[in-house]
């Protein structure tokens, strides 16, 4: 029998293969607990084929593409499993676009994307795993991407 570390859910989303240690950042991206009352289970430092990983299971909720892009920034190997009636109905690997627009704040205070102009932040993805991005406007490469997610 297949081992389930936490209780099965009937409907919802399992975010699997999260970079070990980043589950809490995923919860933050999903607005848990601040703006969501969904039931959530978290497993951290689970052994898997590829070393340790974290897992987040959210009941009765499917993610929007914006949330999935944010998760890709901090967990490039994550899979999004949509559970319907206890079964994995859909499985998607997160995928970062070539450019990340409007989801990370530039670390340069004088960058045009941080000015009063209505200019959305825009980063070019240089490397996906580990993530490396460069501001399209000022070329700065932020280190603490997880802390800069809007
Ligand atoms: N009903 C459920 N409730 C809670 N978690 C579930 C449920 N069904 C599957 N999962 C979890 O969702 C994830 C994906 O399930 P799946 O059966 O596709 O596993 P897998 O074959 O190991 O997938 P992968 O190759 O992506 O690791 C696993 O972490 C599994 O434990
Ligand atoms: Mg697996
Ligand atoms: Zn910039």
mmCIF file of C-alpha atoms and ligand atoms in Angstrom:
data_model
loop_
_atom_site.group_PDB
_atom_site.id
_atom_site.type_symbol
_atom_site.label_atom_id
_atom_site.label_comp_id
_atom_site.label_asym_id
_atom_site.label_seq_id
_atom_site.Cartn_x
_atom_site.Cartn_y
_atom_site.Cartn_z
ATOM 1 C CA UNK A 1 0.000 0.000 0.000
ATOM 2 C CA UNK A 2 1.155 3.469 -0.862
ATOM 3 C CA UNK A 3 2.136 5.433 2.196
ATOM 4 C CA UNK A 4 0.332 8.724 2.814
ATOM 5 C CA UNK A 5 2.178 10.745 5.431
ATOM 6 C CA UNK A 6 -0.874 12.845 6.158
ATOM 7 C CA UNK A 7 -4.582 12.284 5.964
ATOM 8 C CA UNK A 8 -6.018 12.058 2.442
ATOM 9 C CA UNK A 9 -8.126 14.946 1.231
ATOM 10 C CA UNK A 10 -11.290 14.659 -0.829
ATOM 11 C CA UNK A 11 -10.900 17.800 -2.921
ATOM 12 C CA UNK A 12 -8.146 20.370 -3.106
ATOM 13 C CA UNK A 13 -4.512 20.784 -4.111
ATOM 14 C CA UNK A 14 -1.306 19.016 -3.151
ATOM 15 C CA UNK A 15 1.850 21.013 -3.787
ATOM 16 C CA UNK A 16 4.540 18.356 -3.819
ATOM 17 C CA UNK A 17 8.324 18.375 -4.335
ATOM 18 C CA UNK A 18 8.720 21.788 -2.669
ATOM 19 C CA UNK A 19 12.380 22.646 -2.018
ATOM 20 C CA UNK A 20 12.959 21.468 1.578
ATOM 21 C CA UNK A 21 12.539 24.361 3.994
ATOM 22 C CA UNK A 22 10.274 26.420 1.726
ATOM 23 C CA UNK A 23 6.821 25.169 2.789
ATOM 24 C CA UNK A 24 6.255 28.204 4.985
ATOM 25 C CA UNK A 25 7.017 30.514 2.048
ATOM 26 C CA UNK A 26 4.454 28.614 -0.040
ATOM 27 C CA UNK A 27 1.858 29.141 2.717
ATOM 28 C CA UNK A 28 2.686 32.833 2.693
ATOM 29 C CA UNK A 29 2.178 33.018 -1.089
ATOM 30 C CA UNK A 30 -1.205 31.315 -0.696
ATOM 31 C CA UNK A 31 -2.208 33.847 1.950
ATOM 32 C CA UNK A 32 -2.434 31.196 4.666
ATOM 33 C CA UNK A 33 -3.572 31.803 7.352
ATOM 34 C CA UNK A 34 -4.064 35.569 6.826
ATOM 35 C CA UNK A 35 -6.638 35.544 4.031
ATOM 36 C CA UNK A 36 -7.701 31.923 3.788
ATOM 37 C CA UNK A 37 -9.505 29.620 6.176
ATOM 38 C CA UNK A 38 -8.839 26.435 4.161
ATOM 39 C CA UNK A 39 -7.728 23.357 6.070
ATOM 40 C CA UNK A 40 -4.028 22.882 5.385
ATOM 41 C CA UNK A 41 -1.542 20.095 6.135
ATOM 42 C CA UNK A 42 2.187 20.617 5.882
ATOM 43 C CA UNK A 43 4.929 17.996 5.822
ATOM 44 C CA UNK A 44 8.534 19.122 6.017
ATOM 45 C CA UNK A 45 11.791 17.317 5.320
ATOM 46 C CA UNK A 46 10.077 14.262 3.863
ATOM 47 C CA UNK A 47 12.435 11.711 2.314
ATOM 48 C CA UNK A 48 11.922 11.264 -1.412
ATOM 49 C CA UNK A 49 13.758 9.780 -4.377
ATOM 50 C CA UNK A 50 15.577 13.074 -4.884
ATOM 51 C CA UNK A 51 16.426 13.868 -1.264
ATOM 52 C CA UNK A 52 14.367 15.887 1.229
ATOM 53 C CA UNK A 53 11.271 17.836 0.215
ATOM 54 C CA UNK A 54 8.299 19.674 1.716
ATOM 55 C CA UNK A 55 4.633 19.076 0.863
ATOM 56 C CA UNK A 56 1.602 21.379 1.322
ATOM 57 C CA UNK A 57 -1.972 20.089 1.040
ATOM 58 C CA UNK A 58 -4.833 22.574 0.861
ATOM 59 C CA UNK A 59 -8.433 21.417 1.046
ATOM 60 C CA UNK A 60 -11.180 22.727 -1.219
ATOM 61 C CA UNK A 61 -8.974 25.086 -3.108
ATOM 62 C CA UNK A 62 -7.420 25.179 -6.579
ATOM 63 C CA UNK A 63 -4.601 27.640 -7.271
ATOM 64 C CA UNK A 64 -4.664 30.478 -9.776
ATOM 65 C CA UNK A 65 -1.844 30.769 -12.355
ATOM 66 C CA UNK A 66 -0.460 33.826 -10.575
ATOM 67 C CA UNK A 67 0.037 31.822 -7.371
ATOM 68 C CA UNK A 68 1.638 29.002 -9.381
ATOM 69 C CA UNK A 69 4.189 31.416 -10.907
ATOM 70 C CA UNK A 70 5.084 32.690 -7.451
ATOM 71 C CA UNK A 71 5.593 29.132 -6.211
ATOM 72 C CA UNK A 72 7.874 28.446 -9.205
ATOM 73 C CA UNK A 73 10.145 31.233 -7.962
ATOM 74 C CA UNK A 74 10.843 29.544 -4.626
ATOM 75 C CA UNK A 75 10.209 25.874 -5.474
ATOM 76 C CA UNK A 76 11.285 25.250 -9.076
ATOM 77 C CA UNK A 77 10.691 21.481 -8.863
ATOM 78 C CA UNK A 78 7.214 21.685 -7.333
ATOM 79 C CA UNK A 79 4.265 19.802 -8.784
ATOM 80 C CA UNK A 80 0.690 20.990 -8.429
ATOM 81 C CA UNK A 81 -1.642 18.009 -8.004
ATOM 82 C CA UNK A 82 -5.348 18.750 -8.178
ATOM 83 C CA UNK A 83 -7.298 16.251 -6.067
ATOM 84 C CA UNK A 84 -10.878 15.476 -6.964
ATOM 85 C CA UNK A 85 -12.789 12.792 -5.087
ATOM 86 C CA UNK A 86 -9.571 11.536 -3.408
ATOM 87 C CA UNK A 87 -7.751 10.984 -6.720
ATOM 88 C CA UNK A 88 -5.045 13.005 -8.482
ATOM 89 C CA UNK A 89 -7.177 14.462 -11.290
ATOM 90 C CA UNK A 90 -4.466 16.754 -12.716
ATOM 91 C CA UNK A 91 -0.722 17.101 -12.222
ATOM 92 C CA UNK A 92 1.283 20.113 -13.407
ATOM 93 C CA UNK A 93 4.944 20.877 -12.980
ATOM 94 C CA UNK A 94 5.417 24.557 -12.086
ATOM 95 C CA UNK A 95 7.054 26.446 -14.915
ATOM 96 C CA UNK A 96 8.606 29.877 -14.788
ATOM 97 C CA UNK A 97 7.999 32.119 -17.767
ATOM 98 C CA UNK A 98 10.985 33.773 -19.523
ATOM 99 C CA UNK A 99 10.069 37.003 -17.749
ATOM 100 C CA UNK A 100 8.527 37.548 -14.331
ATOM 101 C CA UNK A 101 6.234 40.574 -14.410
ATOM 102 C CA UNK A 102 4.618 42.261 -11.442
ATOM 103 C CA UNK A 103 5.418 39.612 -8.809
ATOM 104 C CA UNK A 104 8.847 40.531 -7.393
ATOM 105 C CA UNK A 105 9.833 43.976 -6.132
ATOM 106 C CA UNK A 106 13.211 45.251 -7.399
ATOM 107 C CA UNK A 107 15.838 45.638 -4.661
ATOM 108 C CA UNK A 108 17.084 48.924 -6.125
ATOM 109 C CA UNK A 109 15.208 51.806 -4.454
ATOM 110 C CA UNK A 110 15.890 54.128 -7.410
ATOM 111 C CA UNK A 111 14.694 51.618 -10.036
ATOM 112 C CA UNK A 112 11.920 53.026 -12.242
ATOM 113 C CA UNK A 113 9.739 50.085 -11.165
ATOM 114 C CA UNK A 114 9.925 51.443 -7.595
ATOM 115 C CA UNK A 115 9.151 55.044 -8.570
ATOM 116 C CA UNK A 116 5.750 56.668 -8.519
ATOM 117 C CA UNK A 117 5.393 55.928 -12.209
ATOM 118 C CA UNK A 118 2.939 53.136 -12.928
ATOM 119 C CA UNK A 119 5.684 50.771 -14.127
ATOM 120 C CA UNK A 120 5.285 47.118 -13.167
ATOM 121 C CA UNK A 121 8.414 45.301 -12.023
ATOM 122 C CA UNK A 122 9.922 43.141 -14.753
ATOM 123 C CA UNK A 123 12.681 40.549 -14.401
ATOM 124 C CA UNK A 124 14.458 38.384 -16.938
ATOM 125 C CA UNK A 125 14.876 34.789 -15.762
ATOM 126 C CA UNK A 126 18.568 33.907 -16.117
ATOM 127 C CA UNK A 127 18.445 30.522 -14.368
ATOM 128 C CA UNK A 128 15.531 28.479 -13.066
ATOM 129 C CA UNK A 129 17.068 26.132 -10.483
ATOM 130 C CA UNK A 130 18.403 27.673 -8.404
ATOM 131 C CA UNK A 131 16.521 30.745 -9.491
ATOM 132 C CA UNK A 132 18.438 33.759 -10.762
ATOM 133 C CA UNK A 133 16.666 36.840 -12.139
ATOM 134 C CA UNK A 134 17.768 40.238 -13.434
ATOM 135 C CA UNK A 135 15.764 43.474 -13.446
ATOM 136 C CA UNK A 136 14.849 44.466 -16.992
ATOM 137 C CA UNK A 137 15.153 48.157 -16.085
ATOM 138 C CA UNK A 138 18.206 48.483 -13.820
ATOM 139 C CA UNK A 139 19.855 45.041 -14.254
ATOM 140 C CA UNK A 140 19.993 44.407 -10.520
ATOM 141 C CA UNK A 141 19.929 40.726 -9.518
ATOM 142 C CA UNK A 142 18.051 40.317 -6.213
ATOM 143 C CA UNK A 143 19.366 37.632 -3.839
ATOM 144 C CA UNK A 144 16.455 37.354 -1.418
ATOM 145 C CA UNK A 145 13.746 36.663 -3.992
ATOM 146 C CA UNK A 146 11.369 34.964 -1.543
ATOM 147 C CA UNK A 147 11.313 38.099 0.628
ATOM 148 C CA UNK A 148 10.662 40.317 -2.390
ATOM 149 C CA UNK A 149 7.530 38.607 -3.687
ATOM 150 C CA UNK A 150 4.687 41.141 -3.857
HETATM 151 N N1 LIG B 1 -6.378 12.138 -1.791
HETATM 152 C C1 LIG B 1 -5.190 12.620 -1.470
HETATM 153 N N2 LIG B 1 -5.062 13.354 -0.347
HETATM 154 C C2 LIG B 1 -3.881 13.884 0.006
HETATM 155 N N3 LIG B 1 -2.762 13.750 -0.702
HETATM 156 C C3 LIG B 1 -2.813 13.022 -1.844
HETATM 157 C C4 LIG B 1 -4.025 12.427 -2.284
HETATM 158 N N4 LIG B 1 -3.760 11.760 -3.453
HETATM 159 C C5 LIG B 1 -2.448 11.948 -3.716
HETATM 160 N N5 LIG B 1 -1.871 12.703 -2.752
HETATM 161 C C6 LIG B 1 -0.479 13.168 -2.713
HETATM 162 O O1 LIG B 1 -0.255 13.917 -3.898
HETATM 163 C C7 LIG B 1 1.057 13.711 -4.394
HETATM 164 C C8 LIG B 1 0.985 13.197 -5.809
HETATM 165 O O2 LIG B 1 0.333 11.934 -5.819
HETATM 166 P P1 LIG B 1 0.714 10.822 -6.893
HETATM 167 O O3 LIG B 1 -0.156 9.634 -6.617
HETATM 168 O O4 LIG B 1 0.687 11.420 -8.252
HETATM 169 O O5 LIG B 1 2.175 10.476 -6.417
HETATM 170 P P2 LIG B 1 3.475 10.161 -7.279
HETATM 171 O O6 LIG B 1 3.141 9.101 -8.287
HETATM 172 O O7 LIG B 1 4.565 9.892 -6.298
HETATM 173 O O8 LIG B 1 3.722 11.544 -8.030
HETATM 174 P P3 LIG B 1 5.107 12.224 -8.422
HETATM 175 O O9 LIG B 1 5.701 11.430 -9.509
HETATM 176 O O10 LIG B 1 4.661 13.608 -8.891
HETATM 177 O O11 LIG B 1 5.941 12.266 -7.167
HETATM 178 C C9 LIG B 1 1.722 12.748 -3.414
HETATM 179 O O12 LIG B 1 2.458 13.523 -2.468
HETATM 180 C C10 LIG B 1 0.554 12.060 -2.738
HETATM 181 O O13 LIG B 1 0.866 11.643 -1.421
HETATM 182 MG MG1 LIG B 2 6.106 10.980 -5.486
HETATM 183 ZN ZN1 LIG B 3 15.237 47.381 -11.041
#
